[in-house]
Coordinates of C-alpha atoms in Angstrom, one line a residue:
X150 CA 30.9 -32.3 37.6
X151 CA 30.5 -35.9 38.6
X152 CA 32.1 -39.0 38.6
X153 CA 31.1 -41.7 35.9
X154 CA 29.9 -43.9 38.5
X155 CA 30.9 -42.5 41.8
X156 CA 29.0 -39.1 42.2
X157 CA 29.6 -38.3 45.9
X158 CA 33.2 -38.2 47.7
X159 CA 31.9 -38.9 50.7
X160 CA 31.4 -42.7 49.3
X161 CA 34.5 -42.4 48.5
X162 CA 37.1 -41.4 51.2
X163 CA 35.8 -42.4 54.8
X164 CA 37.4 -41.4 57.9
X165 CA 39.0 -45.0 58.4
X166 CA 38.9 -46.4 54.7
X167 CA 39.4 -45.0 51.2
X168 CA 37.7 -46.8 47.5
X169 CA 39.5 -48.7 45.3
X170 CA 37.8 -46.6 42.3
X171 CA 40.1 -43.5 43.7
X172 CA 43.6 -45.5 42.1
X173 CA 41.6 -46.4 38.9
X174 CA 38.8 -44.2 37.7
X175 CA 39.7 -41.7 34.7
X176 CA 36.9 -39.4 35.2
X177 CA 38.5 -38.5 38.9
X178 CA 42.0 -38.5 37.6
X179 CA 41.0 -36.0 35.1
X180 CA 39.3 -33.7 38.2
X181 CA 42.8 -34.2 40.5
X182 CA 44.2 -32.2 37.5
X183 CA 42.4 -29.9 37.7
X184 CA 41.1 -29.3 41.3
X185 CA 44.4 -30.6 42.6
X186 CA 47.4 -30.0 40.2
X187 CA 45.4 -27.1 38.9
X188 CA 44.4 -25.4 42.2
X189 CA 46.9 -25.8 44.5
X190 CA 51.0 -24.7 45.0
X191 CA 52.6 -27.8 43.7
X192 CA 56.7 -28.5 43.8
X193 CA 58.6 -27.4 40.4
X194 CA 62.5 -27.2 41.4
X195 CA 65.2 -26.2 43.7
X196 CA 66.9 -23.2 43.4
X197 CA 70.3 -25.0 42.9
X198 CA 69.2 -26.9 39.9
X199 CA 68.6 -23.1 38.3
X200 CA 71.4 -21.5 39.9
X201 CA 72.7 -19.5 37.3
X202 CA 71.1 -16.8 34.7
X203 CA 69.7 -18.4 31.5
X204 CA 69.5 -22.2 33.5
X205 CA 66.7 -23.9 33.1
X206 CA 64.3 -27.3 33.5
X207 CA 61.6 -28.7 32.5
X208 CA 59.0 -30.3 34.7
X209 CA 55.3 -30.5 34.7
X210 CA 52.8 -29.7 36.9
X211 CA 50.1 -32.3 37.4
X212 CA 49.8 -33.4 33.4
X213 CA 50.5 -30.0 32.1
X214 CA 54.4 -28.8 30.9
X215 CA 56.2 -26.4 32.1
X216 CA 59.6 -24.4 32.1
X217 CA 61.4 -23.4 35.1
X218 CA 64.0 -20.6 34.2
X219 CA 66.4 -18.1 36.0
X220 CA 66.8 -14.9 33.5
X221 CA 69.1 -12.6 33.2
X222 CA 68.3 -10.7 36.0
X223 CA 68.2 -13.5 38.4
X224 CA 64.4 -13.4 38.4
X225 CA 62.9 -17.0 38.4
X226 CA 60.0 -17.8 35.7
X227 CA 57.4 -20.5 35.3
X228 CA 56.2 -20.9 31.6
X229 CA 53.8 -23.0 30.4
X230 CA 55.5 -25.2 27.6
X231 CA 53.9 -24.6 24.7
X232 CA 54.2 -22.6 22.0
X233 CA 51.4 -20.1 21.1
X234 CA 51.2 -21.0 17.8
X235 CA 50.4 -24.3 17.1
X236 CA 51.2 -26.0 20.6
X237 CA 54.5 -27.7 20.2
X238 CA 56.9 -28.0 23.0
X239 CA 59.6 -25.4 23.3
X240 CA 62.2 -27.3 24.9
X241 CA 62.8 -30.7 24.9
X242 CA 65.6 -31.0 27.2
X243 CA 65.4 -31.8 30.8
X244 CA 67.9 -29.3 31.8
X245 CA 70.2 -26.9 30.9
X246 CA 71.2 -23.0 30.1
X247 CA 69.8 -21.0 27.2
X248 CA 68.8 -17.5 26.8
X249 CA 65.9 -18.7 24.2
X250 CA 63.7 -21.2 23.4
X251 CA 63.0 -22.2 20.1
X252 CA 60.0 -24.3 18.5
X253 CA 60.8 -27.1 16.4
X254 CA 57.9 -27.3 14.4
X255 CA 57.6 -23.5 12.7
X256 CA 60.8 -21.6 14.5
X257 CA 59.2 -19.4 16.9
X258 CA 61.4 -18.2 19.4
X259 CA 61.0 -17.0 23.3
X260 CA 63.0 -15.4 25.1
X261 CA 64.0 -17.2 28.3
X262 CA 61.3 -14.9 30.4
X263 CA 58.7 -15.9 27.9
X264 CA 58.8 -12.7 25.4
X265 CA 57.6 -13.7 21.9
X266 CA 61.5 -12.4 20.1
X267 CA 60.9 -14.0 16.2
X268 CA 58.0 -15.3 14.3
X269 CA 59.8 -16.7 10.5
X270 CA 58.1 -15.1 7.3
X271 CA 56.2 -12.7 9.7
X272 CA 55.2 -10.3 6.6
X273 CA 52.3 -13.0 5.8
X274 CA 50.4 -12.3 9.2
X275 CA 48.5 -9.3 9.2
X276 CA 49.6 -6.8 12.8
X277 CA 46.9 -7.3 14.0
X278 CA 47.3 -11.2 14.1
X279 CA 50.8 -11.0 15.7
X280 CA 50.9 -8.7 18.6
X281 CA 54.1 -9.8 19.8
X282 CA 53.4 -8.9 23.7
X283 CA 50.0 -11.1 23.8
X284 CA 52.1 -13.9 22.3
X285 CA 54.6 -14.8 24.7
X286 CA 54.9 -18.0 26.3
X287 CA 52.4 -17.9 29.6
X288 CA 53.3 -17.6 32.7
X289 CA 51.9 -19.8 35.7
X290 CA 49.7 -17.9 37.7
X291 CA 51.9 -17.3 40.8
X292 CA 55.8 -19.1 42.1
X293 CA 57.6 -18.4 44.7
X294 CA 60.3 -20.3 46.9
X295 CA 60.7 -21.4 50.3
X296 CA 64.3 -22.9 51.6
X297 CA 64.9 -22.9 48.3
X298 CA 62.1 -25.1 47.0
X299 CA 60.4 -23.8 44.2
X300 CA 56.6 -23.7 43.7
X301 CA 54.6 -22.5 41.2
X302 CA 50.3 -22.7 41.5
X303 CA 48.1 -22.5 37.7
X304 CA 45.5 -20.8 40.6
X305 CA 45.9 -16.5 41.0
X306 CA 43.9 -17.4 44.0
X307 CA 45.5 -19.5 46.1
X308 CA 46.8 -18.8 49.8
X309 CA 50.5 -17.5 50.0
X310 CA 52.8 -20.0 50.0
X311 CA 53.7 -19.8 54.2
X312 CA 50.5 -20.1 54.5
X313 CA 49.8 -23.4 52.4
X314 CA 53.0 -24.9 54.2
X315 CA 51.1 -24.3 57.4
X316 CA 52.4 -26.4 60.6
X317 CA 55.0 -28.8 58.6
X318 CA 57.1 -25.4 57.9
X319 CA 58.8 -26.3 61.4
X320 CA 60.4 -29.5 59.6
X321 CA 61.5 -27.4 56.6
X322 CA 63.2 -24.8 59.2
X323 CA 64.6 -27.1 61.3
X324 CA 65.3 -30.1 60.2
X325 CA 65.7 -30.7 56.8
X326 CA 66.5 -27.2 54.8
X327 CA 68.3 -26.2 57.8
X328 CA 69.5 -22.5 58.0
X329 CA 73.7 -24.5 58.7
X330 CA 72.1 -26.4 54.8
X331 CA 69.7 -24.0 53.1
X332 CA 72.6 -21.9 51.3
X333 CA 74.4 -25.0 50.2
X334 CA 72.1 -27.6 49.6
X335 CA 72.8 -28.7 46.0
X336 CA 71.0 -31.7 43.8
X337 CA 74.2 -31.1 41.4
X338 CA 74.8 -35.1 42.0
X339 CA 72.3 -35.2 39.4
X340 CA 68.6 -37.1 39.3
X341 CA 67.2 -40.8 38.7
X342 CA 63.8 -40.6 36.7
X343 CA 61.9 -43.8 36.4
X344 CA 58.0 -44.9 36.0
X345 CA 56.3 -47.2 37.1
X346 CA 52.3 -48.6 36.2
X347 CA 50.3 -47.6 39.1
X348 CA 48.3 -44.6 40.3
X349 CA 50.1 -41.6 41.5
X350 CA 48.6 -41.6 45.1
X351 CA 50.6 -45.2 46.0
X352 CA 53.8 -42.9 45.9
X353 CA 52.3 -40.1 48.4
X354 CA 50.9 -42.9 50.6
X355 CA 54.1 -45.0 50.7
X356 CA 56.8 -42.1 51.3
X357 CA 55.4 -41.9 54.6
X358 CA 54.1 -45.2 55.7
X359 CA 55.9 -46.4 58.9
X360 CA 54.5 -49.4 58.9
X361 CA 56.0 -51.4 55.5
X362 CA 59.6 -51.2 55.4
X363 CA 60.7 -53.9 58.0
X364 CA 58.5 -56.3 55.6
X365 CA 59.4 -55.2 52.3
X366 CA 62.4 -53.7 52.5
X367 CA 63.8 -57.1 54.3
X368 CA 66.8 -57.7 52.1
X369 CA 67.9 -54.4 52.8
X370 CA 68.0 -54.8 56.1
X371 CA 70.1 -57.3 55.7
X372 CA 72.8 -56.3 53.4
X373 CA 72.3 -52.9 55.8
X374 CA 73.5 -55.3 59.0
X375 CA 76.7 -56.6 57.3
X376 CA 77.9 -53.0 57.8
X377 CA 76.8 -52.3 60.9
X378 CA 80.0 -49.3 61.2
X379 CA 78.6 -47.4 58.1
X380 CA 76.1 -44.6 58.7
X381 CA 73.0 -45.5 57.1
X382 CA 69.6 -44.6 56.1
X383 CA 67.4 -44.5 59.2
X384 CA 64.9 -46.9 57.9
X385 CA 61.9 -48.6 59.9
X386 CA 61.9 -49.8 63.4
X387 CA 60.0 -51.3 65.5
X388 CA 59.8 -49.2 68.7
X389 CA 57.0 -47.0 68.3
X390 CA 58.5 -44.6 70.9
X391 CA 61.0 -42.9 69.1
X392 CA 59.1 -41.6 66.6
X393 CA 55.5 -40.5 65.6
X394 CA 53.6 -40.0 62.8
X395 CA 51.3 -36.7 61.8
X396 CA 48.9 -34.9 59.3
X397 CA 48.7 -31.1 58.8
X398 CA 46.1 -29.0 56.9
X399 CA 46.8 -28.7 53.4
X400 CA 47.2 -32.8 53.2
X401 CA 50.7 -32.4 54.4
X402 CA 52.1 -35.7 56.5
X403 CA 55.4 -36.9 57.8
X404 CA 57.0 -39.6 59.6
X405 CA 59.9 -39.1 61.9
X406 CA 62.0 -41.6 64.1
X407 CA 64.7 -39.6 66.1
X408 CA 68.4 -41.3 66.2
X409 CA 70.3 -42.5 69.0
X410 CA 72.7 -41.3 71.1
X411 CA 74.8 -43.9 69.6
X412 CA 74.1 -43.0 65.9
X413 CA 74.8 -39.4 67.3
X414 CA 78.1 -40.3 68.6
X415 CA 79.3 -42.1 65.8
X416 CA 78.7 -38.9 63.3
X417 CA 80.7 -37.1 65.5
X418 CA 83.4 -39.9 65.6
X419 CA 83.3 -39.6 62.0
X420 CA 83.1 -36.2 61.4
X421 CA 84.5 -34.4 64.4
X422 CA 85.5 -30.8 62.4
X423 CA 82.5 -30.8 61.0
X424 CA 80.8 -31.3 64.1
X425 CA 82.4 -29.4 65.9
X426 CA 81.3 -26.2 64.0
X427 CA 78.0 -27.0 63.2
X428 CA 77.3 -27.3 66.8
X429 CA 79.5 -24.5 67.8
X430 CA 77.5 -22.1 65.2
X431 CA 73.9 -23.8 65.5
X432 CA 73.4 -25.7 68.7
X433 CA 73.9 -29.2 70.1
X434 CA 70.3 -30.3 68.7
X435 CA 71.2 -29.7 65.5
X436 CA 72.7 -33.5 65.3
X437 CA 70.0 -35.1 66.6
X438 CA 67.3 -33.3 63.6
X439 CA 70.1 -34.4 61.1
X440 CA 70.3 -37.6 61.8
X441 CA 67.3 -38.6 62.2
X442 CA 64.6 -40.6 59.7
X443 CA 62.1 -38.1 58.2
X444 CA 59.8 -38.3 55.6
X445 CA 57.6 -35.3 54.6
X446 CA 54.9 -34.9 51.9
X447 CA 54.5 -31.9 50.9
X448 CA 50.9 -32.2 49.4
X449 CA 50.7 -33.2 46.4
X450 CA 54.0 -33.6 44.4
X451 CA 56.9 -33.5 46.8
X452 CA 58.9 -35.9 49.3
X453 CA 61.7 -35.0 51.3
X454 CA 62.5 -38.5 52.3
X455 CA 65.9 -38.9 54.2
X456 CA 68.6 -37.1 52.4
X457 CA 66.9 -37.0 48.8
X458 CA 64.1 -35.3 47.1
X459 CA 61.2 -37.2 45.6
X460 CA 59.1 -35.7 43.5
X461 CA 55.8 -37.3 41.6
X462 CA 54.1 -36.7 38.5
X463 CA 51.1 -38.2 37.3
X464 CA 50.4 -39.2 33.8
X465 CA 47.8 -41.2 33.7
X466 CA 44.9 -43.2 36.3
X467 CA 47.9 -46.1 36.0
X468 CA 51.0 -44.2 35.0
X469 CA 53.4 -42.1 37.1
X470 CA 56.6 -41.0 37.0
X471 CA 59.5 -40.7 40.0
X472 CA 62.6 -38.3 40.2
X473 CA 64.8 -38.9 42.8
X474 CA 67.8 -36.4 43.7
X475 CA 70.1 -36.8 46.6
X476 CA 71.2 -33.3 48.5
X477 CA 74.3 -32.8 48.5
X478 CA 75.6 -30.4 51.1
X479 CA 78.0 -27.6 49.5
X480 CA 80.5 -27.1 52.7
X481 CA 80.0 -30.4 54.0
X482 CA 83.2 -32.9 54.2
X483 CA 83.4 -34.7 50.8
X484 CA 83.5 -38.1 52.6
X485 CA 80.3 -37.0 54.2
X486 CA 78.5 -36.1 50.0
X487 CA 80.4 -39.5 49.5
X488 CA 78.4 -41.5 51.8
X489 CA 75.0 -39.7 50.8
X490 CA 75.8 -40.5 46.7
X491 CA 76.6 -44.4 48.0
X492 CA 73.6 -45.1 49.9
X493 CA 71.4 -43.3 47.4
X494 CA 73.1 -45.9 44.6
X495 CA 72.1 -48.5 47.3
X496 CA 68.5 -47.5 47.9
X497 CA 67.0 -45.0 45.7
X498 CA 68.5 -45.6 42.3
X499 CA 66.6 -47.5 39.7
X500 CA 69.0 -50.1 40.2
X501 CA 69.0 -50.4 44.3
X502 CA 66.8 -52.6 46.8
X503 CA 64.2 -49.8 48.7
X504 CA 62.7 -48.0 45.4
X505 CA 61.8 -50.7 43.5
X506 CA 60.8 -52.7 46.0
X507 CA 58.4 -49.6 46.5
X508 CA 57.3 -49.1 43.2
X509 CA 56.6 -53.4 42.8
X510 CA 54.6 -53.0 45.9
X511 CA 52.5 -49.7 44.5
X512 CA 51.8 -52.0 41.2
X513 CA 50.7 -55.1 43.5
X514 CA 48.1 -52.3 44.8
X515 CA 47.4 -51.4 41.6
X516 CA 45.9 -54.6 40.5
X517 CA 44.4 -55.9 43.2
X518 CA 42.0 -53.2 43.3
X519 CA 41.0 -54.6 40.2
X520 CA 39.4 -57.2 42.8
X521 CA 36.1 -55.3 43.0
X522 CA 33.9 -57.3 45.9
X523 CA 35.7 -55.9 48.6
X524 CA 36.3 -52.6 47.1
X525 CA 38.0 -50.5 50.7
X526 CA 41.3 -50.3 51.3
X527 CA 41.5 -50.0 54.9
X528 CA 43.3 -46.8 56.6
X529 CA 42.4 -47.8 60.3
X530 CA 45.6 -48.1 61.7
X531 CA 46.0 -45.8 65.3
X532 CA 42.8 -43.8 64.9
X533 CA 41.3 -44.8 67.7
X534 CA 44.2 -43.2 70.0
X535 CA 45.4 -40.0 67.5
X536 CA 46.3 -36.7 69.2
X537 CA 44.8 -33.8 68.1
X538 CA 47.4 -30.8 67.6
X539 CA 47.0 -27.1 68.5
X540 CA 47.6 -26.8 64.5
X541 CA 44.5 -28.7 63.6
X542 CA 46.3 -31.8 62.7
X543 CA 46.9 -35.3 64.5
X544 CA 49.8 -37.4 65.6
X545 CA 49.8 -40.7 65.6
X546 CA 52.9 -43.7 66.2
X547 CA 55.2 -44.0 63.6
X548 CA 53.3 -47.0 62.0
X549 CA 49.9 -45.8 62.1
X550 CA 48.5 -44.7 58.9
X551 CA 48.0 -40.6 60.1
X552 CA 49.8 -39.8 57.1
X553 CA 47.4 -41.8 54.5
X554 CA 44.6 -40.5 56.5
X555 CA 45.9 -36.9 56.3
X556 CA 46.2 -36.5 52.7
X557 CA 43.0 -38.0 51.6
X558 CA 41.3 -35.4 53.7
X559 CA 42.8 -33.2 51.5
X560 CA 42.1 -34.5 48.5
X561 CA 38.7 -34.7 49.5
X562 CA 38.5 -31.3 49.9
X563 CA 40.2 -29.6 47.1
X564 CA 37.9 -31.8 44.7
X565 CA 35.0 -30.5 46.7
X566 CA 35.9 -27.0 46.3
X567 CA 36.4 -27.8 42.9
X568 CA 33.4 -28.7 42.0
X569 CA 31.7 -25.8 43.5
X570 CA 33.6 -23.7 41.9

């Protein structure tokens, strides 16, 4: 199909510039659903938010609802939300533990794995109008898990999961769903949903944008220096050589600035049991990945930005919605959990001074690309000097815009492969 107005991509997204029309138009929205959300492995949960048989949450992918469950067996399913009679929701809760499902509207109930169980008044469908079997709830077309992040894909075709992660796999092994973390990594502090007016993209882009939060997240730089014996969020700096920037196939990006030997230091002042045996049982280096700031996007849905998980969902051309969940580490010193729950209250709560002033920013975007003469936003930052990587991607400075450049090759391409398809 085409565009209402905008027929070819390539007028689109340029190698140093993307259109204004890509934020706004609701005939391309409608095709990132499909050839994006649709075709692709996108983020549904973490294994700790299902942990137990019959748990449950609900989550969508791209526009479309889902169920994430853990069944009796332990066996993790992705069902579509809907019932297959008249296409109510199922469940209505964001979480929680059930061994069935239950549709408001007529009473048809599912068993947490997606069997069709009861159908009210059956004796007035014919048997041949209520096979049971081809009535239960559908299943997604293929999930599976890696560290303990769970995807799920609508597509029977698409690449094995490994595969899709591709070269920012390294950062999931080694940095942030460490093999010392994977096993008791938790988001049981709970989750902060809010939405804000603006086009899903601004919330990829901005996760990983090195080159914004000296400027707009001033004040909390300065209620951030007040404290200057806390550990805090590693956020922004101005020495591009401590840090880079990169973009992997499959639209994955990141940004990373490595900590000091000072910040290293003062963990282990603070923590020195902890330490002690994490380096003892995982090496010396394990401190220095901890510590430091790193912000991946895994294309399309999910961030792993500092300590907490990100995840967007589009619902509309100028409507999405954030979920942020800090990670708690299960065998970690409670002062240690502490600190991650205070400076997630600080900065990533609805409440706090670095997500809104995101999400304000994103809606500033939003309407002045209503400003139609000068239609490009411009993604030139560091191209002319980006390293090419054995992978196939490119590193840039932590400021240059890599990342932004990254993903919108990827989105370039899965809408080109969905349309010839």
């Amino acid at each position: 199909m085409e565009t209402a107005r905008y027929p070819e991509l390539d007028h689109l997204v340029r190698p140093d510039r993307v259109h204004g029309s890509v934020y706004t138009d609701p005939a391309l929205f409608a095709e990132e659903m499909r050839s994006i959300f649709g075709r692709t492995w996108v983020y549904v949960a973490h294994e700790s938010e299902i942990a137990q048989p019959g748990d449950y949450r609900s989550t969508r992918i791209g526009t479309q609802p889902v169920i994430v469950t853990r069944d009796a067996d332990g066996e993790i399913h992705v069902l579509l939300n809907r019932c297959r009679h008249r296409a109510s929701l199922v469940c209505r809760e964001r979480s929680g533990n059930a061994t069935f499902f239950r549709c408001p509207f007529h009473g048809w109930t599912y068993r947490n794995s997606g069997e069709l169980l009861g159908v009210p008044m059956n004796r007035r469908y014919s048997p041949e109008h209520l096979d049971k079997p081809a009535l239960s709830l559908t299943p997604v077309a293929r999930v599976d898990s890696y560290r303990g992040l769970v995807f799920a894909s609508l597509n029977p075709d698409v690449p094995d999961l490994v595969e899709h992660l591709g070269g920012v796999r390294q950062y999931l092994d080694r940095v942030f769903l460490h093999p010392a973390f994977e096993k008791t990594l938790n988001l049981g502090a709970g989750r902060n949903v809010h939405d804000y007016p603006a086009n899903w993209k601004h919330a990829a882009e901005g996760g990983v944008d090195g080159y914004h939060a000296i400027t707009l997240h001033e004040t909390w730089f300065k209620i951030r220096d007040q404290s200057p014996d806390r550990p805090h969020a590693r956020l922004g700096s101005r020495d591009e050589t401590i840090g880079y920037s990169e973009a992997h196939p499959g639209g994955h990006v990141l940004l990373a600035r490595w900590p000091s030997d000072g910040d290293v230091e003062a963990f282990r002042k603070a923590y020195p049991e902890y330490t002690s045996r994490l380096e003892s049982e995982h090496g010396s280096e394990l401190l220095r990945d901890f510590l430091g700031q790193f912000n991946v996007l895994i294309f399309p849905n999910l961030h792993i930005t500092l300590q907490n998980l990100r995840v967007i969902t589009p619902i509309s051309p100028t409507r999405t919605q954030i979920t942020m969940s800090p990670m708690l580490i299960g065998d970690a010193p409670d002062e240690l959990n502490a600190e991650r729950l205070r400076e997630f209250e600080e900065a990533f709560a609805t409440g706090s001074f670095i997500a809104p002033d995101d999400s304000e920013a994103f809606v500033c975007v939003q309407e002045g690309v209503a400003a139609e003469v000068d239609p490009w936003l411009l993604l030139s930052r560091g191209l002319h000097d980006e390293e090419r990587l054995p992978s196939g991607g490119y590193r840039g400075k932590p400021s240059d815009e890599t990342p932004q450049r990254g993903l919108f090759r990827e989105w370039k391409r899965l809408l080109q492969a969905g349309r010839a398809a």
